[in-house]
XYZ file of C-alpha atoms in Angstrom:
695
model
C 29.430 46.163 -58.217
C 28.568 49.851 -58.788
C 26.058 48.922 -61.469
C 24.478 46.404 -59.143
C 24.160 49.016 -56.410
C 22.587 51.504 -58.791
C 20.266 48.853 -60.104
C 19.103 47.788 -56.661
C 18.732 51.362 -55.464
C 16.127 52.158 -58.098
C 12.477 51.340 -57.562
C 12.421 49.647 -60.940
C 15.226 47.302 -59.892
C 13.504 46.409 -56.630
C 10.268 45.713 -58.477
C 12.112 43.572 -61.025
C 13.818 41.516 -58.302
C 10.519 40.946 -56.482
C 8.935 39.930 -59.761
C 11.705 37.384 -60.372
C 11.376 35.971 -56.866
C 7.616 35.719 -57.156
C 7.823 34.059 -60.546
C 10.436 31.625 -59.239
C 8.217 30.614 -56.358
C 5.131 30.201 -58.478
C 7.069 28.138 -61.036
C 8.279 25.669 -58.405
C 5.377 23.444 -57.357
C 5.950 20.898 -54.610
C 4.759 17.982 -56.760
C 4.617 16.992 -60.399
C 1.735 15.622 -62.410
C 1.315 11.923 -62.931
C 2.702 10.773 -66.332
C 0.045 11.647 -68.876
C 0.665 9.536 -71.980
C -1.776 7.675 -74.229
C -2.556 4.230 -72.921
C -1.989 2.758 -76.380
C 1.689 3.833 -76.282
C 2.164 2.287 -72.871
C 0.399 -0.925 -73.893
C 2.465 -1.228 -77.081
C 5.694 -0.725 -75.135
C 4.790 -3.475 -72.645
C 3.919 -5.915 -75.424
C 7.094 -5.151 -77.411
C 9.537 -5.430 -74.490
C 8.163 -7.975 -72.029
C 6.677 -11.434 -72.147
C 3.292 -11.886 -73.757
C 1.857 -13.380 -70.539
C 3.063 -10.593 -68.223
C 0.469 -9.987 -65.513
C -1.103 -6.718 -64.475
C 0.469 -6.818 -60.960
C 3.941 -7.140 -62.506
C 3.348 -4.163 -64.806
C 2.043 -2.065 -61.895
C 5.071 -2.960 -59.749
C 7.387 -1.698 -62.490
C 5.305 1.411 -63.101
C 4.885 2.577 -59.502
C 8.464 1.758 -58.548
C 9.695 4.235 -61.148
C 7.009 6.827 -60.492
C 7.387 6.861 -56.694
C 11.165 7.338 -56.615
C 12.074 10.812 -57.982
C 15.436 10.840 -56.163
C 16.371 7.583 -57.859
C 15.520 9.073 -61.260
C 17.711 12.110 -60.519
C 20.680 9.888 -59.625
C 20.198 7.704 -62.685
C 19.806 10.670 -65.051
C 22.856 12.483 -63.709
C 25.139 9.463 -64.126
C 23.988 8.998 -67.706
C 25.530 12.320 -68.831
C 29.150 13.440 -68.633
C 29.478 16.942 -67.199
C 32.968 17.169 -65.749
C 36.368 15.890 -66.735
C 36.947 12.388 -65.440
C 33.272 11.411 -65.610
C 31.953 8.746 -67.952
C 28.443 8.982 -69.282
C 26.894 5.552 -69.478
C 23.351 4.651 -70.666
C 23.016 1.769 -68.202
C 24.051 3.252 -64.877
C 24.862 1.412 -61.683
C 21.577 2.720 -60.260
C 19.368 1.135 -62.903
C 21.369 -2.099 -62.708
C 20.958 -2.435 -58.960
C 17.211 -1.919 -59.401
C 17.158 -4.703 -61.998
C 18.923 -7.041 -59.574
C 16.411 -6.188 -56.823
C 13.516 -6.957 -59.149
C 14.868 -10.329 -60.243
C 16.313 -11.482 -56.910
C 13.669 -10.241 -54.474
C 10.496 -8.468 -55.535
C 9.644 -10.272 -58.801
C 11.696 -13.439 -58.381
C 8.710 -15.769 -58.747
C 7.570 -14.106 -62.003
C 10.906 -12.970 -63.433
C 10.274 -14.986 -66.597
C 7.586 -12.394 -67.433
C 10.268 -9.698 -67.711
C 11.856 -11.124 -70.876
C 10.824 -12.215 -74.344
C 12.085 -15.320 -76.144
C 14.270 -13.288 -78.480
C 16.092 -11.827 -75.461
C 17.740 -15.222 -74.992
C 17.678 -14.966 -71.187
C 17.652 -18.316 -69.375
C 17.932 -18.367 -65.576
C 18.205 -21.475 -63.436
C 16.099 -21.842 -60.288
C 19.166 -21.436 -58.082
C 20.336 -18.408 -60.064
C 19.000 -14.979 -59.151
C 20.334 -13.092 -62.164
C 23.108 -12.995 -64.731
C 25.044 -10.197 -66.427
C 22.946 -10.484 -69.587
C 19.658 -10.493 -67.663
C 20.683 -7.432 -65.626
C 21.696 -5.462 -68.731
C 18.564 -6.499 -70.632
C 16.159 -5.527 -67.850
C 18.101 -2.319 -67.146
C 17.725 -1.292 -70.771
C 13.974 -1.984 -70.666
C 13.582 0.082 -67.501
C 15.556 2.982 -68.996
C 13.325 2.930 -72.073
C 10.285 2.840 -69.797
C 11.561 5.966 -68.020
C 11.841 7.709 -71.383
C 8.365 6.579 -72.429
C 6.811 7.950 -69.220
C 8.755 11.218 -69.667
C 10.436 10.822 -66.309
C 13.904 11.766 -67.602
C 15.791 14.319 -65.544
C 18.007 15.371 -68.497
C 17.350 15.941 -72.177
C 19.151 13.744 -74.777
C 21.728 16.530 -75.327
C 22.626 16.453 -71.612
C 20.855 19.644 -70.579
C 18.821 19.565 -67.373
C 15.129 19.314 -68.160
C 13.937 19.601 -64.543
C 14.786 18.007 -61.268
C 12.340 15.220 -60.529
C 9.936 15.838 -57.661
C 7.316 13.787 -55.933
C 4.470 12.690 -58.184
C 0.938 13.768 -57.339
C -1.602 10.942 -57.476
C -4.687 13.123 -57.674
C -5.035 12.319 -61.352
C -5.516 8.618 -60.597
C -7.224 8.896 -57.199
C -10.114 6.419 -57.176
C -13.688 7.151 -56.229
C -14.260 5.688 -52.757
C -17.723 4.277 -52.253
C -18.691 3.830 -48.603
C -21.235 1.050 -49.085
C -23.093 -1.381 -46.817
C -21.413 -4.709 -46.187
C -24.666 -6.602 -46.597
C -25.619 -7.358 -50.194
C -29.060 -8.748 -49.322
C -31.584 -8.270 -46.536
C -30.427 -9.849 -43.265
C -33.495 -9.171 -41.122
C -34.622 -12.361 -39.407
C -38.302 -11.678 -40.067
C -37.646 -11.011 -43.752
C -36.347 -13.003 -46.718
C -32.909 -12.358 -48.277
C -34.155 -9.897 -50.890
C -31.689 -7.824 -52.889
C -31.084 -4.281 -51.713
C -31.947 -1.214 -53.753
C -29.899 1.966 -53.758
C -31.742 4.113 -51.242
C -30.704 7.687 -52.069
C -31.331 9.446 -55.411
C -28.311 10.597 -57.374
C -28.804 14.266 -56.506
C -28.831 13.442 -52.782
C -25.821 11.122 -52.624
C -23.608 12.747 -49.953
C -20.017 13.514 -50.874
C -17.808 13.250 -47.794
C -14.159 13.339 -46.790
C -12.681 9.939 -45.982
C -9.738 9.741 -43.580
C -8.025 6.535 -44.618
C -5.039 6.076 -42.340
C -2.996 9.243 -42.875
C -4.472 9.914 -46.317
C -7.329 12.290 -47.054
C -9.725 11.360 -49.846
C -12.317 13.905 -50.867
C -13.771 11.904 -53.768
C -15.776 9.720 -51.374
C -19.489 9.047 -51.505
C -21.835 7.361 -49.037
C -24.287 4.849 -50.491
C -27.018 3.062 -48.561
C -29.128 0.017 -49.340
C -32.818 -0.405 -48.662
C -35.060 -3.449 -48.409
C -38.432 -2.542 -49.834
C -40.157 -5.418 -48.022
C -39.181 -4.815 -44.367
C -38.158 -1.138 -44.616
C -34.665 -1.821 -43.227
C -31.900 0.505 -44.370
C -28.291 -0.659 -44.502
C -25.343 1.698 -44.087
C -21.606 1.147 -43.908
C -21.458 1.424 -40.107
C -24.973 0.530 -38.939
C -28.341 -0.911 -39.912
C -31.565 1.016 -39.385
C -34.536 -1.234 -38.599
C -38.034 -0.786 -37.213
C -38.547 -1.688 -33.547
C -42.200 -2.667 -33.300
C -42.485 -2.912 -29.469
C -40.927 0.538 -28.996
C -42.550 1.995 -32.125
C -39.300 3.555 -33.294
C -36.370 2.981 -35.614
C -33.213 1.562 -34.031
C -29.594 1.677 -35.117
C -27.666 -1.585 -34.887
C -24.005 -0.550 -34.839
C -21.981 -3.034 -36.874
C -18.971 -4.524 -35.105
C -17.387 -5.429 -38.453
C -17.722 -1.955 -39.968
C -14.762 -0.888 -42.119
C -15.604 2.829 -42.094
C -17.103 4.856 -39.239
C -18.897 8.174 -39.369
C -17.220 10.970 -37.396
C -19.278 13.937 -38.508
C -21.780 15.200 -41.018
C -19.245 15.098 -43.858
C -16.268 13.186 -42.375
C -15.780 9.412 -42.285
C -12.747 7.423 -41.220
C -11.477 3.892 -41.535
C -10.782 1.670 -38.528
C -7.048 2.386 -38.724
C -7.746 6.051 -37.965
C -10.192 5.350 -35.126
C -7.918 2.694 -33.671
C -5.070 5.209 -33.672
C -7.276 7.482 -31.538
C -7.730 4.660 -29.050
C -4.020 3.786 -29.015
C -2.943 7.423 -28.603
C -5.358 7.860 -25.717
C -4.084 4.715 -24.025
C -0.347 5.089 -24.622
C 0.089 8.873 -24.439
C -2.901 9.851 -22.244
C -3.984 12.056 -25.107
C -7.204 14.025 -24.917
C -9.541 14.538 -27.859
C -8.347 18.115 -28.270
C -4.687 17.081 -28.188
C -5.164 14.352 -30.799
C -7.163 16.710 -33.046
C -4.401 19.326 -32.839
C -1.729 16.711 -33.543
C -3.539 15.371 -36.595
C -4.365 18.809 -37.995
C -0.764 19.970 -37.660
C 0.702 16.728 -39.027
C -1.656 15.847 -41.880
C -4.525 18.328 -42.102
C -2.263 21.326 -42.664
C -1.548 20.103 -46.209
C -5.234 20.280 -47.103
C -8.333 22.204 -46.160
C -9.626 19.307 -44.044
C -9.598 19.838 -40.296
C -10.935 17.624 -37.538
C -12.289 18.879 -34.241
C -12.279 17.341 -30.790
C -15.905 16.339 -31.369
C -14.842 14.256 -34.367
C -12.146 12.568 -32.287
C -14.544 11.872 -29.415
C -17.056 10.447 -31.874
C -14.335 8.156 -33.236
C -13.332 7.104 -29.713
C -16.904 6.186 -28.793
C -17.485 4.366 -32.087
C -14.278 2.332 -31.799
C -14.581 1.425 -28.106
C -18.230 0.395 -28.301
C -17.476 -1.919 -31.207
C -14.435 -3.325 -29.414
C -16.419 -4.272 -26.298
C -19.482 -5.433 -28.248
C -17.368 -7.612 -30.552
C -15.577 -9.323 -27.663
C -18.867 -9.837 -25.853
C -20.588 -11.244 -28.922
C -23.353 -8.650 -28.654
C -24.999 -6.160 -30.972
C -24.937 -2.585 -29.741
C -28.337 -1.039 -30.483
C -29.453 2.535 -29.882
C -32.498 4.573 -30.960
C -32.001 6.223 -34.323
C -32.530 9.694 -32.848
C -29.872 9.228 -30.138
C -27.081 11.789 -29.967
C -23.513 11.133 -28.837
C -24.378 11.588 -25.135
C -27.275 9.145 -25.408
C -25.047 6.639 -27.230
C -22.400 6.900 -24.500
C -24.963 6.391 -21.745
C -26.496 3.421 -23.558
C -23.053 1.923 -24.122
C -22.250 1.897 -20.421
C -25.718 0.632 -19.533
C -25.662 -2.282 -21.981
C -21.940 -3.017 -22.374
C -20.441 -1.648 -19.159
C -21.461 -4.685 -17.046
C -21.648 -2.434 -13.962
C -17.901 -1.892 -14.049
C -16.904 -5.553 -14.429
C -14.280 -6.115 -17.133
C -15.633 -9.047 -19.153
C -12.323 -9.581 -20.950
C -10.782 -10.764 -17.649
C -13.337 -13.492 -16.936
C -11.739 -16.846 -16.222
C -8.174 -15.589 -16.538
C -5.426 -17.471 -14.713
C -1.660 -17.351 -15.137
C 1.470 -18.103 -13.163
C 1.612 -14.523 -11.849
C -1.886 -14.459 -10.340
C -2.248 -18.088 -9.164
C -0.079 -21.051 -8.227
C -0.610 -24.581 -6.878
C -1.477 -24.827 -3.209
C 1.556 -25.099 -0.931
C 1.469 -26.701 2.508
C 3.179 -25.625 5.672
C 5.227 -27.832 8.024
C 2.114 -29.013 9.860
C 0.076 -29.620 6.683
C 2.206 -32.164 4.858
C -0.339 -34.894 5.543
C -3.032 -33.146 3.489
C -3.935 -34.315 -0.020
C -3.004 -31.719 -2.696
C -5.844 -32.911 -4.925
C -8.365 -31.586 -2.390
C -7.090 -28.032 -2.862
C -7.345 -25.894 -5.961
C -4.925 -23.204 -7.142
C -4.233 -20.295 -4.813
C -5.320 -16.928 -6.221
C -5.287 -13.298 -5.137
C -7.184 -10.094 -5.909
C -5.617 -6.689 -5.265
C -7.884 -3.705 -4.497
C -7.069 -0.028 -4.138
C -8.722 3.360 -4.526
C -7.658 6.488 -6.379
C -9.061 9.939 -5.592
C -10.269 10.704 -9.104
C -14.003 10.769 -9.698
C -16.743 12.727 -11.494
C -19.360 15.063 -10.094
C -22.957 14.226 -9.287
C -26.088 15.965 -8.038
C -25.604 18.214 -4.996
C -28.911 17.173 -3.427
C -28.382 14.907 -0.383
C -28.288 11.185 -1.150
C -28.685 11.778 -4.911
C -26.012 10.323 -7.196
C -27.672 11.151 -10.513
C -25.630 12.885 -13.239
C -25.953 16.634 -13.608
C -28.529 18.019 -15.964
C -25.908 20.436 -17.261
C -22.221 19.881 -16.589
C -21.417 23.547 -17.234
C -22.601 25.418 -14.175
C -25.469 23.269 -12.869
C -25.324 21.565 -9.473
C -28.515 19.455 -9.642
C -29.729 16.589 -11.777
C -32.713 17.089 -14.081
C -35.183 15.891 -11.448
C -33.977 18.209 -8.690
C -33.643 21.167 -11.063
C -37.390 20.973 -11.643
C -38.121 20.191 -8.004
C -36.013 23.052 -6.649
C -37.231 25.526 -9.234
C -36.122 29.142 -8.808
C -35.632 28.988 -5.058
C -32.434 30.309 -3.553
C -29.668 27.679 -3.471
C -28.762 28.623 0.100
C -29.954 25.739 2.253
C -33.125 26.481 4.294
C -33.660 29.830 2.580
C -36.647 29.302 0.277
C -36.719 32.799 -1.240
C -36.827 33.457 -4.983
C -33.553 33.913 -6.808
C -32.643 37.071 -8.643
C -32.275 36.959 -12.408
C -28.963 35.549 -13.597
C -27.964 34.220 -10.177
C -28.645 31.250 -7.930
C -29.282 33.266 -4.775
C -31.910 35.595 -3.448
C -31.340 39.293 -2.767
C -30.236 38.667 0.828
C -27.621 36.075 -0.167
C -26.060 37.861 -3.120
C -22.856 38.356 -1.143
C -22.528 34.577 -0.736
C -23.167 34.076 -4.439
C -20.566 36.716 -5.381
C -18.023 35.168 -3.009
C -18.608 31.783 -4.609
C -18.288 33.124 -8.166
C -15.052 34.946 -7.333
C -13.552 31.845 -5.710
C -14.451 29.689 -8.722
C -13.525 32.132 -11.470
C -11.084 31.185 -14.198
C -8.388 33.582 -12.982
C -8.574 32.251 -9.425
C -8.610 28.579 -10.396
C -5.723 28.958 -12.820
C -3.517 30.242 -10.014
C -4.580 27.380 -7.777
C -3.758 24.848 -10.503
C -0.312 26.350 -10.999
C 0.356 26.087 -7.266
C -0.876 22.527 -7.110
C 1.248 21.524 -10.105
C 4.387 22.361 -8.072
C 3.774 20.531 -4.788
C 7.475 20.312 -3.863
C 8.125 24.020 -4.281
C 8.547 25.914 -0.990
C 8.144 29.676 -0.987
C 9.119 32.016 1.886
C 5.493 32.823 2.622
C 4.509 29.172 2.958
C 4.422 27.464 6.333
C 7.258 24.890 6.418
C 6.313 21.325 7.301
C 8.994 18.801 7.990
C 6.677 15.800 7.977
C 3.725 15.513 5.619
C 0.383 14.752 7.197
C -0.686 11.351 5.953
C -4.088 9.896 6.706
C -3.692 6.843 8.911
C -4.955 3.547 7.535
C -7.220 2.925 10.528
C -8.781 6.389 10.687
C -11.863 7.576 8.793
C -11.290 10.100 5.996
C -11.384 13.744 7.101
C -14.689 15.487 6.506
C -14.916 18.304 4.010
C -17.422 20.882 5.070
C -17.767 22.186 1.529
C -18.271 18.748 0.004
C -20.163 17.063 2.832
C -23.866 17.200 2.027
C -24.871 17.373 5.729
C -22.680 20.398 6.477
C -22.992 22.348 3.278
C -24.399 25.849 3.379
C -25.460 26.080 -0.257
C -26.092 24.130 -3.461
C -24.098 26.376 -5.791
C -21.722 23.613 -6.888
C -22.178 19.866 -7.426
C -20.752 17.120 -5.258
C -17.997 14.783 -6.368
C -17.603 11.081 -5.773
C -14.969 10.358 -3.141
C -12.814 7.938 -5.144
C -12.643 5.320 -7.858
C -12.041 1.801 -6.538
C -10.255 -0.663 -8.799
C -9.697 -4.401 -8.464
C -7.131 -6.332 -10.467
C -5.100 -9.523 -10.454
C -1.420 -9.549 -9.437
C -0.459 -9.898 -13.116
C -2.101 -6.540 -13.904
C -5.350 -7.767 -15.469
C -8.152 -5.408 -14.385
C -11.227 -7.118 -12.940
C -13.653 -4.310 -12.110
C -14.060 -0.760 -10.898
C -16.643 1.249 -8.966
C -17.270 4.764 -7.695
C -17.451 5.353 -3.940
C -19.351 8.352 -2.616
C -18.357 10.247 0.535
C -15.766 7.717 1.746
C -13.870 4.498 1.080
C -15.466 2.618 3.951
C -14.883 -1.112 4.614
C -18.591 -1.834 4.156
C -18.506 -0.323 0.656
C -15.404 -2.347 -0.159
C -17.132 -5.559 0.969
C -20.179 -4.807 -1.189
C -17.883 -4.035 -4.124
C -16.046 -7.329 -3.686
C -19.273 -9.281 -3.382
C -20.475 -7.812 -6.699
C -17.239 -8.941 -8.374
C -17.237 -12.435 -6.824
C -20.906 -13.442 -6.487
C -20.281 -17.186 -6.159
C -18.009 -19.096 -3.730
C -16.079 -20.646 -6.627
C -15.192 -17.223 -8.025
C -13.778 -15.817 -4.760
C -9.994 -15.695 -4.423
C -7.992 -17.105 -1.526
C -6.451 -13.720 -0.725
C -7.749 -10.163 -1.084
C -5.042 -7.547 -0.720
C -5.936 -3.960 0.158
C -4.210 -1.133 2.018
C -6.862 -1.241 4.774
C -7.237 -5.008 4.803
C -7.371 -5.178 8.600
C -10.315 -2.732 8.659
C -12.146 -4.757 6.045
C -11.426 -7.937 8.006
C -12.850 -6.418 11.194
C -15.984 -5.253 9.378
C -16.508 -8.697 7.850
C -16.235 -10.303 11.280
C -18.602 -7.775 12.861
C -21.336 -7.980 10.212
C -21.082 -11.794 10.032
C -20.093 -12.032 6.366
C -16.691 -13.503 7.281
C -18.344 -16.740 8.457
C -20.588 -16.970 5.371
C -19.340 -15.140 2.304
C -15.617 -14.821 3.045
C -14.966 -17.930 5.121
C -12.436 -19.226 2.561
C -10.853 -15.831 1.838
C -8.165 -14.065 3.799
C -7.773 -10.275 3.848
C -4.194 -8.988 3.867
C -2.508 -5.594 3.625
C -0.249 -4.739 0.707
C 3.455 -4.581 1.475
C 3.751 -0.834 0.864
C 1.151 0.198 3.470
C 1.833 -2.609 5.918
C 4.964 -0.879 7.224
C 2.828 2.099 8.386
C 0.334 -0.001 10.312
C 0.519 0.039 14.081
C 2.696 -2.578 15.700
C 0.221 -2.783 18.582
C -2.535 -3.955 16.217
C -2.398 -7.686 16.977
C -5.183 -8.526 14.532
C -3.365 -6.815 11.670
C 0.009 -8.331 12.555
C -1.409 -11.823 13.008
C -3.924 -12.165 10.180
C -3.105 -9.465 7.612
C 0.678 -9.798 7.255
C 1.442 -9.992 3.497
C 4.924 -11.516 3.977
C 5.089 -13.812 7.040
C 8.709 -14.894 7.275
C 8.080 -17.580 9.890
C 6.764 -20.007 7.275
C 3.222 -19.832 8.593
C 1.815 -19.168 5.124
C 3.909 -20.643 2.271
C 1.270 -19.484 -0.245
C 2.328 -15.856 0.300
C 6.104 -16.268 0.655
C 8.284 -18.935 -0.903
C 11.936 -19.796 -0.609
C 13.762 -19.808 -3.947
C 17.465 -19.784 -4.917
C 18.923 -16.643 -6.422
C 21.512 -16.400 -9.205
C 24.277 -17.361 -6.768
C 22.416 -20.411 -5.511
C 21.600 -18.867 -2.148
C 18.015 -19.524 -1.043
C 16.042 -16.361 -0.321
C 12.463 -15.508 0.593
C 10.323 -14.109 -2.227
C 6.756 -12.869 -2.361
C 4.474 -15.136 -4.347
C 2.202 -12.309 -5.560
C 2.606 -8.717 -6.654
C 0.629 -6.917 -3.962
C 1.289 -3.531 -5.630
C -0.597 -4.381 -8.833
C -3.559 -2.129 -8.064
C -1.282 0.701 -6.943
C 0.544 0.416 -10.259
C -2.738 0.343 -12.162
C -3.994 3.453 -10.382
C -0.695 5.233 -10.990
C -1.273 4.674 -14.708
C -4.890 5.826 -14.416
C -3.717 9.014 -12.699
C -2.309 10.084 -16.058
C -5.901 10.569 -17.240
C -6.769 12.875 -14.320
C -6.646 16.048 -16.423
C -8.917 14.472 -19.038
C -11.378 12.901 -16.634
C -11.697 16.019 -14.496
C -13.423 17.820 -17.361
C -15.789 14.987 -18.264
C -19.406 14.543 -17.368
C -20.340 11.517 -15.278
C -21.591 9.554 -18.298
C -18.430 10.190 -20.298
C -16.308 9.433 -17.232
C -17.979 6.038 -16.736
C -17.499 4.869 -20.294
C -14.022 6.347 -20.766
C -12.682 4.671 -17.628
C -14.351 1.368 -18.491
C -12.980 1.436 -22.046
C -9.437 2.222 -20.864
C -9.452 -0.573 -18.270
C -10.929 -2.936 -20.853
C -8.209 -2.057 -23.364
C -5.562 -2.339 -20.639
C -6.754 -5.864 -19.835
C -6.663 -6.866 -23.497
C -3.102 -5.584 -23.857
C -1.915 -7.424 -20.745
C -3.495 -10.643 -22.017
C -1.928 -10.158 -25.437
C 1.535 -9.590 -23.951
C 1.159 -12.725 -21.866
C 0.154 -14.715 -24.943
C 3.143 -13.356 -26.899
C 5.455 -14.153 -24.004
C 4.107 -17.690 -23.778
C 4.522 -18.105 -27.539
C 8.165 -17.007 -27.413
C 8.818 -19.284 -24.444
C 7.358 -22.294 -26.255
């Protein structure tokens, strides 16, 4: 003890201890090299111990099973050698025998005859998985194979050689070639000529391929070229000449296996689909997914992905998803950047907010056979089709647009600009105070006389001010002593117009320092949850806008549902009667109020109580309420449709509020459309799975 204290107290002892610790760390790598033996030795061993017709897959199963299980090798090696009294060293351990049984009974049962030679004398019946002789014979072969590959944990004399660790596969990592899928020219105006390698050897780009959770840096991008029509073929798109537009276009391939995320990063569809699934299921932003991936997988290598890579993968995956289901080819100019691609995607694939995946959908939750009341029993059921419903609701979550009155164009710059590109040029350097007209001072948006207004605006919208506001808003139920107590929350009545906002109302605004924001996002869905369409409403959620939105969704009489459920259904009904569309467009459709908001509607409103009641209990409308027995056999009234479907859909969409609030209008449009499209596909898939289980 005294010697140890003296030793440690000296600088030489401290240095020696640090040297030992450093050497111990450096001598303990996290992985071990792949077995490096001559192939001739391995080939000779296989021929001498197994059947002459053993297949390559069988050999690889044996090889990688042993290589990938270092813990199994440690257990097997330890039981082979006797260390303590009472132990028995045995060459064929219980571990190697159980592996032999698993090979013969499960993994290699169909080809187990390849594991033995004729001189082994092993004969197994079809009904027999294994025998004692077959287990011992195969166990001995596997133990010899471990010795050949130098995977032994202990030396023959029983001394520990080294504890087995995970094997590194860098030595056998293949070269990944990201090639075009087409092997000959597929241009309609050209013949199927063979494709030539387009890029010289010195210019072949070496990239990083994200394949699932694996990172492969020995990846190269090859492209094919048709010398007759000048079309270039890549792994994710084709580049062809557009004669009418006098430009090259990119045709994004729906069947692409690999997608380009950045200048030197590609990913397979498993990776990009995981971006889409994480966004849908966890409301994950691009930054959050990039941080998750970098901390989970990228930290073990020098490869990092950014939020731009993730957004690129989201756009690439969603555009191909919608284009594939629509049977269309998504084409963009070759010089288009990610913003141009997003805008083109919504313009060509967005269908003005209509979800194409929901076209023609019917199920037992959103439609049922027509039922007749007590006074309608004489009617013929064959003259009436199924009864259907559409549920509509709005959510106050929308992007910004140009601050100029009556202009809904996207902003020219989402970071600080309030006008679109057209009005930026038209307004020029004039003061943004309305009716001022003077020239702005450098670095500001106001003239010299209105600098106080500009400073007040900048202070109110600074990062420090807004962060405090966000923290207060995030705790709406918290009541502080300095806050005015309110026993009853002020809720906007269903039959009253929305309150005006002087700062957001274009007619009452004093300046154009900040952009305007759409009032709300209106969604329409079926009672089963399938999304039909969405639209942005500016300034208000007026009944006339709702009627125009519904008419765009249901353009033909055959497509219009029997019931349209909305929280302000009585207002919409009044507007339809006043403007005459009720007698023409909506003569076979009835507007009702959803059950949640109906309880807040005025009892004195006879029109609402008579025509918009979602659950009439007097039997006047058996298509809305039906009488069914419960588990005890007692008959009870039950709603025929889920009138809260749109409320539930919007509650799910509210989870994206933090993401959508920071998006430009173009990104907002496509992101919302892609999420509703994916939501519809998942609902349809769950219904199909449920129907399959029921059958």
